[in-house]
Coordinates of C-alpha atoms in Angstrom, one line a residue:
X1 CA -31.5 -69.1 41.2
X2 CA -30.0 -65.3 40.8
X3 CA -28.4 -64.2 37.8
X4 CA -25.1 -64.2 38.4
X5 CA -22.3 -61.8 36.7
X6 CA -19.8 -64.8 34.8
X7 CA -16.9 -62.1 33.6
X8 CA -16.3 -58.7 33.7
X9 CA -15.6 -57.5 29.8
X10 CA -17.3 -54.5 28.0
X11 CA -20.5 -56.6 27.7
X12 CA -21.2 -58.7 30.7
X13 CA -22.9 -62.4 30.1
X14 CA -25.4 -63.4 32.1
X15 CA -27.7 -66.6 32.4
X16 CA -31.4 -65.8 31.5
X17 CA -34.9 -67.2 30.3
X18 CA -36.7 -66.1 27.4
X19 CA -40.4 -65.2 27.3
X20 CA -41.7 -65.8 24.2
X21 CA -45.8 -65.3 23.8
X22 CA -46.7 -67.5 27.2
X23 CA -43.9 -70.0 26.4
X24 CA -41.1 -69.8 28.7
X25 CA -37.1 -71.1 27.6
X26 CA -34.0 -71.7 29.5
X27 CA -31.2 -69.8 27.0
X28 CA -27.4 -69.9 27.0
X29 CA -25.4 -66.9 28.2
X30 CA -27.0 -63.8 26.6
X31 CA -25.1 -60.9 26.0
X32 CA -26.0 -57.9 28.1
X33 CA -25.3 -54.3 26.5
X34 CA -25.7 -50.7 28.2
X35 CA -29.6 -50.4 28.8
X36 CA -30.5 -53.0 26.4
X37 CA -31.8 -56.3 27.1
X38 CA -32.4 -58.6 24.2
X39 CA -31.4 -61.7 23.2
X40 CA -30.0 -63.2 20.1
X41 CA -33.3 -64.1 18.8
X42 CA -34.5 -60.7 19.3
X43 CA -37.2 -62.2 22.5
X44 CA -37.3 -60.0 25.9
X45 CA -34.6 -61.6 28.6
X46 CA -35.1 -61.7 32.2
X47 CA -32.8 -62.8 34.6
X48 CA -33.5 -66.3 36.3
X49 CA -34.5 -64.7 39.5
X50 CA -37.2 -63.8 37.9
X51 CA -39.9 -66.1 37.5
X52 CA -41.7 -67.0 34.0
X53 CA -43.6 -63.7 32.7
X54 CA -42.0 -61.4 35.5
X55 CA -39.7 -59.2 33.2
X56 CA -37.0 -57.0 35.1
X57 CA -36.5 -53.4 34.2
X58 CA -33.5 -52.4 31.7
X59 CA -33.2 -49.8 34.0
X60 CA -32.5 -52.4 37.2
X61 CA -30.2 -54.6 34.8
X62 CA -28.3 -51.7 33.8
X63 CA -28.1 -50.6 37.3
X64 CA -26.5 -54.1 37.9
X65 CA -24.4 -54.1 35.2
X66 CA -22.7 -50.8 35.7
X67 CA -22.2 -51.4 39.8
X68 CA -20.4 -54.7 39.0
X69 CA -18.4 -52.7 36.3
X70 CA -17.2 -50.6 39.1
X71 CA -16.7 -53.4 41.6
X72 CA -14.5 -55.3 39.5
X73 CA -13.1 -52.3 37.7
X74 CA -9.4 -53.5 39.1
X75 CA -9.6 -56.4 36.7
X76 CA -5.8 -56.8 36.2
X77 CA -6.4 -56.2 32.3
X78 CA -9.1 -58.1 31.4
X79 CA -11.3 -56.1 30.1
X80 CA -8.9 -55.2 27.0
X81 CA -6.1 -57.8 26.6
X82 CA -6.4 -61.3 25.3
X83 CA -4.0 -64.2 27.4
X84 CA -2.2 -63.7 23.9
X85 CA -1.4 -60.2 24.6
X86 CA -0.6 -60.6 28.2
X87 CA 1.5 -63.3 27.2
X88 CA 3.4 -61.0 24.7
X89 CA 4.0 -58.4 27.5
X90 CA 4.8 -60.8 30.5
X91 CA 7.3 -62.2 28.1
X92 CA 9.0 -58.8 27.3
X93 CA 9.2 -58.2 31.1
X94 CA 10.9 -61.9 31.4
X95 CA 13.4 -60.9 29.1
X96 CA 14.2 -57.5 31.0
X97 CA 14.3 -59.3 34.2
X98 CA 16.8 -61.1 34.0
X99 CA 19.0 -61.2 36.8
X100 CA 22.7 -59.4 36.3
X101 CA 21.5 -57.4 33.6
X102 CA 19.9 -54.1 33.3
X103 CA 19.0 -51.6 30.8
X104 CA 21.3 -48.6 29.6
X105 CA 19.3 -45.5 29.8
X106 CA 20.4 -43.5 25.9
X107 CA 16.8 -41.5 25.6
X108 CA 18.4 -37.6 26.1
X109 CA 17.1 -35.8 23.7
X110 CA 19.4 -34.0 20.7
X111 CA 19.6 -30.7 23.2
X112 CA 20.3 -33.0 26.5
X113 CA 23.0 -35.2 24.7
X114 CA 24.2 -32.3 22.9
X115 CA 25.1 -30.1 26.1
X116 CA 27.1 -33.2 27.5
X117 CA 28.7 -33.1 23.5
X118 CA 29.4 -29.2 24.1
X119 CA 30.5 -29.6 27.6
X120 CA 33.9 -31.8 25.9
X121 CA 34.3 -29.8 22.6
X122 CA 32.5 -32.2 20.8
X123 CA 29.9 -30.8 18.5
X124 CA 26.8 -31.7 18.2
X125 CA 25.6 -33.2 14.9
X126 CA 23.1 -36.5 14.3
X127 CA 25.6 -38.7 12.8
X128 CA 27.8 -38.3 15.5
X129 CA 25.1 -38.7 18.2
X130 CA 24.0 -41.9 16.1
X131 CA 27.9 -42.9 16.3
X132 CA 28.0 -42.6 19.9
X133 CA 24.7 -44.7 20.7
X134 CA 25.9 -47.2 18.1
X135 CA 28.8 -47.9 20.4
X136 CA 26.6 -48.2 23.8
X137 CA 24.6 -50.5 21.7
X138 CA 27.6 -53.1 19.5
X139 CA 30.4 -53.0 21.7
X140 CA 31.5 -56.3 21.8
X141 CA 30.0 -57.9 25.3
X142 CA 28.2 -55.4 26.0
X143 CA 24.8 -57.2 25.5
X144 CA 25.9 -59.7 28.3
X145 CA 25.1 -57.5 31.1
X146 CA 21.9 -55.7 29.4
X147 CA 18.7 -56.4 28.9
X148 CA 17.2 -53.6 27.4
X149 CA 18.1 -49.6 25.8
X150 CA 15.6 -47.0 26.0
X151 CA 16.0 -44.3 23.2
X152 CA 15.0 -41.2 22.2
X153 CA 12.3 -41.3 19.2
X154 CA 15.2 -39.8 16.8
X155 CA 17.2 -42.8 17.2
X156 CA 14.6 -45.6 16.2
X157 CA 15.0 -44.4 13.0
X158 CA 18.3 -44.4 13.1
X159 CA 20.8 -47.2 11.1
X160 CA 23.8 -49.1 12.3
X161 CA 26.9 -48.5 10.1
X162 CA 27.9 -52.1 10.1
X163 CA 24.8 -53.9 9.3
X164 CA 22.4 -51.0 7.7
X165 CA 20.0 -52.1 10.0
X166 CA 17.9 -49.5 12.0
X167 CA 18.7 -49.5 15.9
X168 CA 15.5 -51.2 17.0
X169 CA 16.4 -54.1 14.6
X170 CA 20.1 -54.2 15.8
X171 CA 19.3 -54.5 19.2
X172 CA 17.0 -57.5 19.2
X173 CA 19.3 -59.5 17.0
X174 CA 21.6 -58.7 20.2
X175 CA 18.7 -59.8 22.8
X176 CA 18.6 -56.3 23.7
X177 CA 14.9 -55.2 24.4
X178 CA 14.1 -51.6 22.6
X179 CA 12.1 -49.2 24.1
X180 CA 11.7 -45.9 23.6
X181 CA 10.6 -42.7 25.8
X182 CA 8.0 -40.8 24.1
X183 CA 8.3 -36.5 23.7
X184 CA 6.7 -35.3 27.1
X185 CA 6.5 -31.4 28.3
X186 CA 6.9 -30.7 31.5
X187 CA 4.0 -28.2 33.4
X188 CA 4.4 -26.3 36.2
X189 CA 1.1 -27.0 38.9
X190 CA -0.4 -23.4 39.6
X191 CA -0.3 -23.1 43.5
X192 CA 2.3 -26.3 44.2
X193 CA 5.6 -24.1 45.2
X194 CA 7.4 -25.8 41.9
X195 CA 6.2 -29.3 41.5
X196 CA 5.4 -30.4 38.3
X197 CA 3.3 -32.6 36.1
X198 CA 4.3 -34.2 32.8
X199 CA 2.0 -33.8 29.7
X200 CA 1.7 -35.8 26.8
X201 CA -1.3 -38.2 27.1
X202 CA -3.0 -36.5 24.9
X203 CA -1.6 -38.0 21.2
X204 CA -0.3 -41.3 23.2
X205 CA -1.9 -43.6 22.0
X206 CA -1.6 -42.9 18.6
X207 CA 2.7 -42.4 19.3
X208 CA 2.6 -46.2 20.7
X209 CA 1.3 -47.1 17.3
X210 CA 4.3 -45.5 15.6
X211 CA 7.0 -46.4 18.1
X212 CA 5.1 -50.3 17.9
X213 CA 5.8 -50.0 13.7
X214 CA 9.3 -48.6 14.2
X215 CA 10.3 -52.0 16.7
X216 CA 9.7 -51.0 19.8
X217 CA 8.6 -53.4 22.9
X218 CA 8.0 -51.1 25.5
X219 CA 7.9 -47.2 26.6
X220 CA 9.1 -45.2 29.5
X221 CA 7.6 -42.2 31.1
X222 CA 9.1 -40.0 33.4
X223 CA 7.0 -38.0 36.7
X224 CA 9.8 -36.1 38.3
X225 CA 9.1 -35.1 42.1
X226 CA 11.3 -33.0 44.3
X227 CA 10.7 -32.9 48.5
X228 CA 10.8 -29.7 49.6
X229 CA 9.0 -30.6 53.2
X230 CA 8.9 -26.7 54.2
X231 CA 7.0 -26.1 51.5
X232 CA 4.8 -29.0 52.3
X233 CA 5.8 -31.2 48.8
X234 CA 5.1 -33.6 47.3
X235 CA 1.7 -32.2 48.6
X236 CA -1.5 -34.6 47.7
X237 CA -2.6 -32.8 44.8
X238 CA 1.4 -33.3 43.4
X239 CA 1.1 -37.0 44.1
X240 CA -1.9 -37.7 42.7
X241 CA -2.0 -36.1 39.3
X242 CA 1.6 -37.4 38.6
X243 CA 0.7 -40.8 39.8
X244 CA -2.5 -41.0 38.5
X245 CA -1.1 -39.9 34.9
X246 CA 1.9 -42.7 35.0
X247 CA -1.4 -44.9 35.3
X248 CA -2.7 -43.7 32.3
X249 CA 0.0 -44.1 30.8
X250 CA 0.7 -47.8 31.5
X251 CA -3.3 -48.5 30.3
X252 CA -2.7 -46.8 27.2
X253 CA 0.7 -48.9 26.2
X254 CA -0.9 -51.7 27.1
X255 CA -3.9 -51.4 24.8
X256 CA -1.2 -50.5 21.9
X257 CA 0.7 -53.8 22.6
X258 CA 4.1 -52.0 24.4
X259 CA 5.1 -52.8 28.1
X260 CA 5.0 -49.4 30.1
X261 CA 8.2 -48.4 32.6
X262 CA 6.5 -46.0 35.2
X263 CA 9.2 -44.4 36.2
X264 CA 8.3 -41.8 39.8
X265 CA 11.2 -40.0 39.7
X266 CA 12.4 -38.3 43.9
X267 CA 15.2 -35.9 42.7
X268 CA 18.0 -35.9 45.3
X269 CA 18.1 -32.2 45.7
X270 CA 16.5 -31.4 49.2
X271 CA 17.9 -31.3 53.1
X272 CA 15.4 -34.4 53.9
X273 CA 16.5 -36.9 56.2
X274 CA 16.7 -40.7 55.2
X275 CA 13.9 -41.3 57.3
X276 CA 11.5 -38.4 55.6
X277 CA 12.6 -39.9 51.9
X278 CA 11.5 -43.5 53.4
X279 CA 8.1 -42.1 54.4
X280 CA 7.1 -40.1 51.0
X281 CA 8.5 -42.9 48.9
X282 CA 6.7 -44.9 50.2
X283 CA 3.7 -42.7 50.2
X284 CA 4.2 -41.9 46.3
X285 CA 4.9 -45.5 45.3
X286 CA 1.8 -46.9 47.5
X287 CA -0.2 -44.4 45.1
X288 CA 1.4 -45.4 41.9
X289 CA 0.6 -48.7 43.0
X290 CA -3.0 -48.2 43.7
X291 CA -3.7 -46.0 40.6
X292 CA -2.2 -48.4 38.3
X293 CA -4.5 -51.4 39.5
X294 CA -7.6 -48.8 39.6
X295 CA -7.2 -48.3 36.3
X296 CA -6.8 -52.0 35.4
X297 CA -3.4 -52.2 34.4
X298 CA -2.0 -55.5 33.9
X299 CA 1.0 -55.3 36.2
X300 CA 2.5 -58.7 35.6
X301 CA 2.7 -56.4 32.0
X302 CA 4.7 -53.3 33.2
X303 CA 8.3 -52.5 35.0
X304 CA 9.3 -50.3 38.0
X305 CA 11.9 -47.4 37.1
X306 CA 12.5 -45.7 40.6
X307 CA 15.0 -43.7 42.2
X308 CA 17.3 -44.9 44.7
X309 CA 15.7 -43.8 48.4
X310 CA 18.4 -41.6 49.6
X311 CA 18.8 -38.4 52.1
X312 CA 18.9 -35.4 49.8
X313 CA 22.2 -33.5 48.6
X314 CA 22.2 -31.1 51.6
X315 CA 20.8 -33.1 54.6
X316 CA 23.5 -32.7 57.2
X317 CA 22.9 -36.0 59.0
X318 CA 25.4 -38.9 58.0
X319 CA 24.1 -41.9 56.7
X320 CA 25.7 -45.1 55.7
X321 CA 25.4 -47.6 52.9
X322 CA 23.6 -49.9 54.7
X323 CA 21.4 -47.5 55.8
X324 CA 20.1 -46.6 52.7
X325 CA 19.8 -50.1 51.4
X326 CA 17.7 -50.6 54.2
X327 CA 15.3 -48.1 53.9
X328 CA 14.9 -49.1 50.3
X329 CA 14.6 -52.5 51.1
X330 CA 11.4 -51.3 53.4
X331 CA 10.1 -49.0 50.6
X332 CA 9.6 -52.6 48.4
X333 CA 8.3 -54.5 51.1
X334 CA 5.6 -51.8 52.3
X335 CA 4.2 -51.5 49.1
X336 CA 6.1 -52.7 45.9
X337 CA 3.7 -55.6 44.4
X338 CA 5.0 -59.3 43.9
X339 CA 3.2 -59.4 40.6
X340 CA 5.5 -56.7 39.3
X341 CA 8.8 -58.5 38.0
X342 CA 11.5 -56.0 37.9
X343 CA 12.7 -52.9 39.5
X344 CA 15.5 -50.6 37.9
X345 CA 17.1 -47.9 39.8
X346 CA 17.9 -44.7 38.0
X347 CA 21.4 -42.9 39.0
X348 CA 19.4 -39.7 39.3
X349 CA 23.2 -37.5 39.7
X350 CA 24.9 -40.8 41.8
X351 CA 28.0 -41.7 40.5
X352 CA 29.2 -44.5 39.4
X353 CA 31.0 -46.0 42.5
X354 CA 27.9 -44.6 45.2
X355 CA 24.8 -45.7 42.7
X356 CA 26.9 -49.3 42.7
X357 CA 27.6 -49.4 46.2
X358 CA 23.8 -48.8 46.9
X359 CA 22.4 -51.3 44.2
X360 CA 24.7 -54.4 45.6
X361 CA 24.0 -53.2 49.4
X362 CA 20.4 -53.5 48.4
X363 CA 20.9 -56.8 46.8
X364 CA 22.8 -57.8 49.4
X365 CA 19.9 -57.5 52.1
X366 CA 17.6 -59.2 50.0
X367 CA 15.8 -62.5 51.4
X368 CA 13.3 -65.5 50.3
X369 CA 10.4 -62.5 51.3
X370 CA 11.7 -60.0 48.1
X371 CA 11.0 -61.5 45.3
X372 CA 12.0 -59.1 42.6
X373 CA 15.2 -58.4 40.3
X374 CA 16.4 -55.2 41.2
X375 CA 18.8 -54.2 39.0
X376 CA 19.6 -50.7 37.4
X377 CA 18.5 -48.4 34.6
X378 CA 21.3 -46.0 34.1
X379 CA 22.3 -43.2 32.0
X380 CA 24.6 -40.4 33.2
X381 CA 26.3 -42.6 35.8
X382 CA 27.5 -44.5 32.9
X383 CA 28.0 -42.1 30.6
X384 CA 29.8 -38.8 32.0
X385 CA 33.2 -40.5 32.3
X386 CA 32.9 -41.6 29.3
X387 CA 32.4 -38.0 27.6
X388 CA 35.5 -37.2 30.4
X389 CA 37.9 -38.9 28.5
X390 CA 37.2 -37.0 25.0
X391 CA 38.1 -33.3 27.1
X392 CA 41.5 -33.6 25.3
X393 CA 40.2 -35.0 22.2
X394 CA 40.2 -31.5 20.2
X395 CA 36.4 -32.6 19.3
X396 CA 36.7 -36.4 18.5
X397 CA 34.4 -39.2 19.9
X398 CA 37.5 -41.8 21.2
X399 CA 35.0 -44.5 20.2
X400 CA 37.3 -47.0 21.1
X401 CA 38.5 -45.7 24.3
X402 CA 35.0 -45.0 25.7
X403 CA 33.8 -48.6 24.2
X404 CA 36.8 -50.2 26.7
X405 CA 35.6 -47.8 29.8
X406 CA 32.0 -48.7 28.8
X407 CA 32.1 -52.7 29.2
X408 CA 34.1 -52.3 32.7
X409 CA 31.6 -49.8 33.7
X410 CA 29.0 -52.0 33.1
X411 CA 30.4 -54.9 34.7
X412 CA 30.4 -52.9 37.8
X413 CA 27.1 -52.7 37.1
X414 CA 25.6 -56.4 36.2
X415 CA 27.9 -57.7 39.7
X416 CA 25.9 -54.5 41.4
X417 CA 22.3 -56.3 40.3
X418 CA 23.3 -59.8 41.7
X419 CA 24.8 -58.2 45.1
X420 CA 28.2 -59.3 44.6
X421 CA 29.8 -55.9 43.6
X422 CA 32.6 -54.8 46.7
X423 CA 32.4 -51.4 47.1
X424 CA 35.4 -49.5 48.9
X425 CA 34.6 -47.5 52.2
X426 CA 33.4 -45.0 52.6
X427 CA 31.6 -45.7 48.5
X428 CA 27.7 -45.0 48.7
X429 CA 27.6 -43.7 52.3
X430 CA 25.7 -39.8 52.6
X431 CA 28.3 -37.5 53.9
X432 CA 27.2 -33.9 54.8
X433 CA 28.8 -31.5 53.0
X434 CA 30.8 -28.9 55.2

């Protein structure tokens, strides 16, 4: 009888005999380390294809060992989380997809959220920036059409004037899931006409364990990609290191207990057809994908952030609604996996009434062979007509005015994620501009 590999985990188990003098046992699983090869009872093993008194070399059982590591090296999470800890993530993911409700996207940083402050004649301070994200968070209904907030680090620590309660805290007690998206720099790739790579892996882990002590249930990272198909981008090398990183990512948040939002970002700035952002999608996301379970991520454990697959700004071909739903319809089927639970569009510059439109055309088209929630993950699309109606405000927030605007903004929204928003004509189509 061979030996036979029973699990892959950091040490493998094998069945063995034990050669002890000239006496030869039949043992239980023995633990299997590295080079070494030595059971509990400190006698030389040998696997059971072996006969009695023929020892295999550590150097062949080492050999095995390390080529079945690789084999099954796209072990779903196995070799780090318990079914506790899968549990624990799978059950964050639950509560996020859940259909009709999505997740409102408050993780600018102070500059980001301060320019859109600036922009109004609001100033900039922290308690009014706690103010504001307080009201996306407590207005009164609004934690029937979301599932989840993703903030910016400075607001986890952060306390609700009406309860005293930090954020993180608050938005639970609301069923609100809170995540946060950890500091990331963005590089320039020497050579890549532009494209970009985020960095931040390096103190990551150690991050997850603070954001984990501070409340939070998940992260979100960010790879933005522009297509530029003169100058040959997203080329390979673009695709792969930003790809390949969002898969680091995911490991490391799962290790750290915190469900990872991979988040491939397409900007829509470009003159690429519909048909050229279908193909490189598709290209991008199949690479995600394949990274992701490479590296052994648990994917029943992490949730999809993507753009909307649209035509850039400046392509001068008309497209329409349905068009687009379509084509991101194909984008899930070609290579969006079943295990994954949820996918939630960013606006990415959309407005309100055209990111809408798209998410309920795309809902719309869905059948028995999609099985995901697809529902949205948006920030500026809610948020810039609320800022619009403080223009006249000689720098106040009009909390109350923007909390009204807010909840029928978002109801838009939730109707968007089930496929029964109406859009008006003419809303989400591509129209060249003249």
């Amino acid at each position: 009888m061979q030996a036979s590999i029973v699990a892959y985990k950091p040490v493998v188990s094998i069945r063995v005999q034990t050669v002890s003098g000239n006496k030869t046992a039949t043992c239980v699983a023995r633990s299997i380390s590295s080079a070494k090869a030595r059971c509990f009872k400190g006698t030389t093993c040998v696997p059971m294809a072996r006969k009695a008194g023929v020892a295999a070399t550590r150097r062949q059982l080492a050999a095995k060992v390390y080529a079945n590591a690789d084999l099954l090296a796209c072990h779903g999470g196995d070799a780090f989380l318990s079914a506790s800890q899968k549990a624990e993530l799978e059950a964050i993911c639950d509560m996020i997809a859940q259909p009709g409700k999505g997740i409102t996207a408050c993780d600018e940083g102070p500059a980001t959220i301060g320019s859109r402050f600036e922009a109004v004649g609001i100033s900039n301070s922290e308690e009014k920036r706690r103010a504001y994200r307080q009201m996306l968070f407590e207005t009164p209904g609004a934690n029937d059409y979301l599932c989840a907030a993703i903030l910016d680090p400075e607001t986890l620590y952060q306390k609700s004037s009406t309860s005293g309660k930090l954020f993180p805290e608050v938005l639970m007690g609301l069923g609100i899931v809170p995540g946060v998206k950890p500091h990331l720099k963005i590089y320039e790739l020497p050579g890549q006409n532009g494209s970009t790579v985020m960095q931040g892996l390096d103190s990551l882990a150690m991050r997850c364990k603070e954001y984990k002590a501070a409340g939070c249930k998940f992260t979100k990272w960010r790879s933005p990609i522009v297509i530029d198909v003169a100058a040959g981008q997203p080329s390979l090398l673009t695709i792969e290191t930003n790809m390949q990183d969002l898969a680091r990512y995911a490991l490391i948040c799962q290790a750290e207990g915190l469900v990872p939002i991979v988040e491939p970002d397409v900007s829509l700035t470009g003159s690429h057809t519909l048909e050229e952002a279908l193909a490189i999608n598709v290209k991008i996301q199949s690479a995600l994908f394949k990274y992701m379970n490479d590296h052994g991520v648990f994917m029943e454990g992490t949730i999809l952030k993507s753009n909307i697959v649209n035509p850039g700004k400046n392509c001068p071909k008309a497209y329409t609604v349905e068009e687009i739903a379509a084509a991101n319809i194909a984008t899930h089927r070609r290579c969006f996996p079943s295990a994954m639970k949820s996918a939630n569009y960013l606006s990415g510059g959309q407005s309100l009434s055209d990111a809408a439109a798209r998410l309920s055309a795309i809902n719309k088209l869905k059948t028995k062979q999609d099985p995901w929630n697809l529902s949205f993950s948006w920030s500026a699309a809610l948020q810039m007509p609320l800022f619009a109606l403080c223009k006249e405000s000689k720098g106040e927030l009009l909390l109350d005015e923007m909390a009204k605007l807010y909840i029928a903004e978002l109801k838009i929204a939730s109707a968007a994620a089930l496929g029964k928003h109406d859009w008006n004509k003419g809303e989400g189509d591509h129209v060249p501009h003249c």
